[in-house]
């Protein structure tokens, strides 16, 4: 079982977005930080989820594992993201939900769970670092 965390940090005036991704498996952690553009924090959170699922899929394949045999516990501190994934619907963000559904289909099972900010500090710090690294 893999635990996957993501978070986004944004500069609204420039639309710069930092994405933090944390993959935890057994006693190992993989930390990733990336930059992208996002018009607001909600879009940033959806993009962070998409990127996290892509990164995990790539990591598994690179490690010789088959994503279709892997269960993922995905954690986010964004309630709109968590609710939208679980409903498989988001009025203003459906194109992102459709991408997430497609990416999740490559894994055996993905369970999305909302967590409070203070339980997502690893991904949060990575997102903040990515945002301020340029």
PDB file of C-alpha atoms in Angstrom:
ATOM      1  CA  UNK A   1       0.000   0.000   0.000  1.00  0.00           C
ATOM      2  CA  UNK A   2       1.253   3.456  -0.932  1.00  0.00           C
ATOM      3  CA  UNK A   3       0.350   6.687   0.814  1.00  0.00           C
ATOM      4  CA  UNK A   4       0.229   9.696  -1.473  1.00  0.00           C
ATOM      5  CA  UNK A   5       0.012  13.309  -0.308  1.00  0.00           C
ATOM      6  CA  UNK A   6      -0.194  16.463  -2.411  1.00  0.00           C
ATOM      7  CA  UNK A   7      -0.620  20.170  -1.839  1.00  0.00           C
ATOM      8  CA  UNK A   8      -0.471  23.411  -3.793  1.00  0.00           C
ATOM      9  CA  UNK A   9       0.684  26.923  -2.965  1.00  0.00           C
ATOM     10  CA  UNK A  10      -0.104  29.849  -5.240  1.00  0.00           C
ATOM     11  CA  UNK A  11       0.817  33.449  -5.951  1.00  0.00           C
ATOM     12  CA  UNK A  12      -2.546  34.774  -7.222  1.00  0.00           C
ATOM     13  CA  UNK A  13      -1.176  37.850  -8.986  1.00  0.00           C
ATOM     14  CA  UNK A  14       1.287  35.880 -11.137  1.00  0.00           C
ATOM     15  CA  UNK A  15      -0.641  32.561 -11.255  1.00  0.00           C
ATOM     16  CA  UNK A  16       2.587  30.808 -10.222  1.00  0.00           C
ATOM     17  CA  UNK A  17       1.856  27.573  -8.407  1.00  0.00           C
ATOM     18  CA  UNK A  18       4.095  25.289  -6.401  1.00  0.00           C
ATOM     19  CA  UNK A  19       3.153  21.635  -6.107  1.00  0.00           C
ATOM     20  CA  UNK A  20       4.355  19.360  -3.333  1.00  0.00           C
ATOM     21  CA  UNK A  21       4.074  15.588  -3.554  1.00  0.00           C
ATOM     22  CA  UNK A  22       4.991  13.064  -0.896  1.00  0.00           C
ATOM     23  CA  UNK A  23       4.976   9.322  -1.575  1.00  0.00           C
ATOM     24  CA  UNK A  24       5.302   7.033   1.443  1.00  0.00           C
ATOM     25  CA  UNK A  25       5.799   3.274   1.208  1.00  0.00           C
ATOM     26  CA  UNK A  26       6.974   1.176   4.135  1.00  0.00           C
ATOM     27  CA  UNK A  27       9.792   3.242   5.671  1.00  0.00           C
ATOM     28  CA  UNK A  28      10.708   5.142   2.496  1.00  0.00           C
ATOM     29  CA  UNK A  29       9.653   8.606   1.374  1.00  0.00           C
ATOM     30  CA  UNK A  30       9.909  10.228  -2.019  1.00  0.00           C
ATOM     31  CA  UNK A  31       9.581  14.014  -2.050  1.00  0.00           C
ATOM     32  CA  UNK A  32       8.809  15.938  -5.231  1.00  0.00           C
ATOM     33  CA  UNK A  33       8.295  19.635  -5.826  1.00  0.00           C
ATOM     34  CA  UNK A  34       7.254  21.180  -9.128  1.00  0.00           C
ATOM     35  CA  UNK A  35       5.967  24.423 -10.531  1.00  0.00           C
ATOM     36  CA  UNK A  36       3.000  25.091 -12.774  1.00  0.00           C
ATOM     37  CA  UNK A  37       0.466  27.804 -13.566  1.00  0.00           C
ATOM     38  CA  UNK A  38      -2.920  27.921 -11.872  1.00  0.00           C
ATOM     39  CA  UNK A  39      -5.553  30.654 -11.858  1.00  0.00           C
ATOM     40  CA  UNK A  40      -6.488  29.965  -8.236  1.00  0.00           C
ATOM     41  CA  UNK A  41      -5.719  27.648  -5.336  1.00  0.00           C
ATOM     42  CA  UNK A  42      -8.509  25.199  -6.228  1.00  0.00           C
ATOM     43  CA  UNK A  43      -7.059  24.666  -9.707  1.00  0.00           C
ATOM     44  CA  UNK A  44      -3.634  24.290  -8.093  1.00  0.00           C
ATOM     45  CA  UNK A  45      -4.948  21.543  -5.807  1.00  0.00           C
ATOM     46  CA  UNK A  46      -6.515  19.657  -8.733  1.00  0.00           C
ATOM     47  CA  UNK A  47      -3.286  19.964 -10.735  1.00  0.00           C
ATOM     48  CA  UNK A  48      -1.292  18.764  -7.717  1.00  0.00           C
ATOM     49  CA  UNK A  49      -3.459  15.640  -7.488  1.00  0.00           C
ATOM     50  CA  UNK A  50      -3.072  14.914 -11.199  1.00  0.00           C
ATOM     51  CA  UNK A  51       0.691  15.368 -11.006  1.00  0.00           C
ATOM     52  CA  UNK A  52       0.910  13.200  -7.868  1.00  0.00           C
ATOM     53  CA  UNK A  53      -0.904  10.312  -9.558  1.00  0.00           C
ATOM     54  CA  UNK A  54       1.322  10.635 -12.642  1.00  0.00           C
ATOM     55  CA  UNK A  55       4.489  10.723 -10.542  1.00  0.00           C
ATOM     56  CA  UNK A  56       3.435   7.675  -8.521  1.00  0.00           C
ATOM     57  CA  UNK A  57       2.576   5.743 -11.665  1.00  0.00           C
ATOM     58  CA  UNK A  58       5.977   6.603 -13.183  1.00  0.00           C
ATOM     59  CA  UNK A  59       7.790   5.743  -9.937  1.00  0.00           C
ATOM     60  CA  UNK A  60       6.099   2.343  -9.742  1.00  0.00           C
ATOM     61  CA  UNK A  61       6.907   1.469 -13.347  1.00  0.00           C
ATOM     62  CA  UNK A  62      10.509   2.634 -12.895  1.00  0.00           C
ATOM     63  CA  UNK A  63      10.727   0.373  -9.810  1.00  0.00           C
ATOM     64  CA  UNK A  64       9.456  -2.616 -11.785  1.00  0.00           C
ATOM     65  CA  UNK A  65       6.049  -2.637 -10.112  1.00  0.00           C
ATOM     66  CA  UNK A  66       2.705  -2.804 -11.883  1.00  0.00           C
ATOM     67  CA  UNK A  67       0.418   0.114 -10.899  1.00  0.00           C
ATOM     68  CA  UNK A  68      -2.611  -2.117 -11.445  1.00  0.00           C
ATOM     69  CA  UNK A  69      -1.511  -4.221  -8.464  1.00  0.00           C
ATOM     70  CA  UNK A  70      -1.125  -1.244  -6.104  1.00  0.00           C
ATOM     71  CA  UNK A  71      -3.569   0.225  -3.602  1.00  0.00           C
ATOM     72  CA  UNK A  72      -3.174   3.954  -2.973  1.00  0.00           C
ATOM     73  CA  UNK A  73      -4.323   6.005  -0.008  1.00  0.00           C
ATOM     74  CA  UNK A  74      -4.450   9.560  -1.327  1.00  0.00           C
ATOM     75  CA  UNK A  75      -4.513  12.389   1.210  1.00  0.00           C
ATOM     76  CA  UNK A  76      -5.384  16.027   0.541  1.00  0.00           C
ATOM     77  CA  UNK A  77      -6.176  19.015   2.725  1.00  0.00           C
ATOM     78  CA  UNK A  78      -8.490  20.419   0.035  1.00  0.00           C
ATOM     79  CA  UNK A  79     -12.088  19.584   0.886  1.00  0.00           C
ATOM     80  CA  UNK A  80     -13.331  20.613  -2.574  1.00  0.00           C
ATOM     81  CA  UNK A  81     -10.822  18.250  -4.183  1.00  0.00           C
ATOM     82  CA  UNK A  82     -11.623  15.366  -1.839  1.00  0.00           C
ATOM     83  CA  UNK A  83     -15.392  15.831  -2.185  1.00  0.00           C
ATOM     84  CA  UNK A  84     -15.167  16.178  -5.977  1.00  0.00           C
ATOM     85  CA  UNK A  85     -13.065  13.035  -6.374  1.00  0.00           C
ATOM     86  CA  UNK A  86     -15.382  11.005  -4.168  1.00  0.00           C
ATOM     87  CA  UNK A  87     -18.480  12.265  -6.040  1.00  0.00           C
ATOM     88  CA  UNK A  88     -16.644  12.076  -9.387  1.00  0.00           C
ATOM     89  CA  UNK A  89     -18.155  15.466 -10.145  1.00  0.00           C
ATOM     90  CA  UNK A  90     -17.116  19.109  -9.869  1.00  0.00           C
ATOM     91  CA  UNK A  91     -19.242  21.799 -11.450  1.00  0.00           C
ATOM     92  CA  UNK A  92     -16.358  24.107 -12.360  1.00  0.00           C
ATOM     93  CA  UNK A  93     -13.503  21.591 -12.386  1.00  0.00           C
ATOM     94  CA  UNK A  94     -14.916  18.578 -14.233  1.00  0.00           C
ATOM     95  CA  UNK A  95     -12.082  18.444 -16.773  1.00  0.00           C
ATOM     96  CA  UNK A  96      -9.664  17.897 -13.890  1.00  0.00           C
ATOM     97  CA  UNK A  97     -11.904  15.273 -12.266  1.00  0.00           C
ATOM     98  CA  UNK A  98     -12.083  13.398 -15.570  1.00  0.00           C
ATOM     99  CA  UNK A  99      -8.262  13.323 -15.715  1.00  0.00           C
ATOM    100  CA  UNK A 100      -8.071  12.119 -12.113  1.00  0.00           C
ATOM    101  CA  UNK A 101     -10.608   9.341 -12.756  1.00  0.00           C
ATOM    102  CA  UNK A 102      -8.598   8.198 -15.772  1.00  0.00           C
ATOM    103  CA  UNK A 103      -5.327   8.202 -13.809  1.00  0.00           C
ATOM    104  CA  UNK A 104      -6.898   6.364 -10.866  1.00  0.00           C
ATOM    105  CA  UNK A 105      -8.077   3.615 -13.232  1.00  0.00           C
ATOM    106  CA  UNK A 106      -4.443   2.498 -13.631  1.00  0.00           C
ATOM    107  CA  UNK A 107      -4.230   1.488  -9.953  1.00  0.00           C
ATOM    108  CA  UNK A 108      -5.920  -1.437  -8.189  1.00  0.00           C
ATOM    109  CA  UNK A 109      -7.743   0.925  -5.830  1.00  0.00           C
ATOM    110  CA  UNK A 110      -7.423   4.573  -4.798  1.00  0.00           C
ATOM    111  CA  UNK A 111      -9.036   5.824  -1.609  1.00  0.00           C
ATOM    112  CA  UNK A 112      -9.165   9.613  -1.274  1.00  0.00           C
ATOM    113  CA  UNK A 113      -9.300  11.061   2.209  1.00  0.00           C
ATOM    114  CA  UNK A 114      -9.444  14.655   3.410  1.00  0.00           C
ATOM    115  CA  UNK A 115      -6.980  15.525   6.179  1.00  0.00           C
ATOM    116  CA  UNK A 116      -6.468  18.782   8.084  1.00  0.00           C
ATOM    117  CA  UNK A 117      -3.621  21.093   7.066  1.00  0.00           C
ATOM    118  CA  UNK A 118      -1.479  20.094  10.037  1.00  0.00           C
ATOM    119  CA  UNK A 119      -1.429  16.463   8.834  1.00  0.00           C
ATOM    120  CA  UNK A 120      -0.278  17.465   5.346  1.00  0.00           C
ATOM    121  CA  UNK A 121       2.771  19.508   6.324  1.00  0.00           C
ATOM    122  CA  UNK A 122       5.233  17.443   4.264  1.00  0.00           C
ATOM    123  CA  UNK A 123       3.475  18.151   0.966  1.00  0.00           C
ATOM    124  CA  UNK A 124       2.685  21.699   2.097  1.00  0.00           C
ATOM    125  CA  UNK A 125       6.348  22.521   2.745  1.00  0.00           C
ATOM    126  CA  UNK A 126       7.365  21.044  -0.612  1.00  0.00           C
ATOM    127  CA  UNK A 127       4.718  23.140  -2.400  1.00  0.00           C
ATOM    128  CA  UNK A 128       5.897  26.273  -0.585  1.00  0.00           C
ATOM    129  CA  UNK A 129       9.532  25.516  -1.499  1.00  0.00           C
ATOM    130  CA  UNK A 130       8.593  24.961  -5.150  1.00  0.00           C
ATOM    131  CA  UNK A 131       6.671  28.236  -5.238  1.00  0.00           C
ATOM    132  CA  UNK A 132       9.609  30.231  -3.893  1.00  0.00           C
ATOM    133  CA  UNK A 133      12.431  28.446  -5.737  1.00  0.00           C
ATOM    134  CA  UNK A 134      12.341  30.637  -8.839  1.00  0.00           C
TER     135      UNK A 134
END
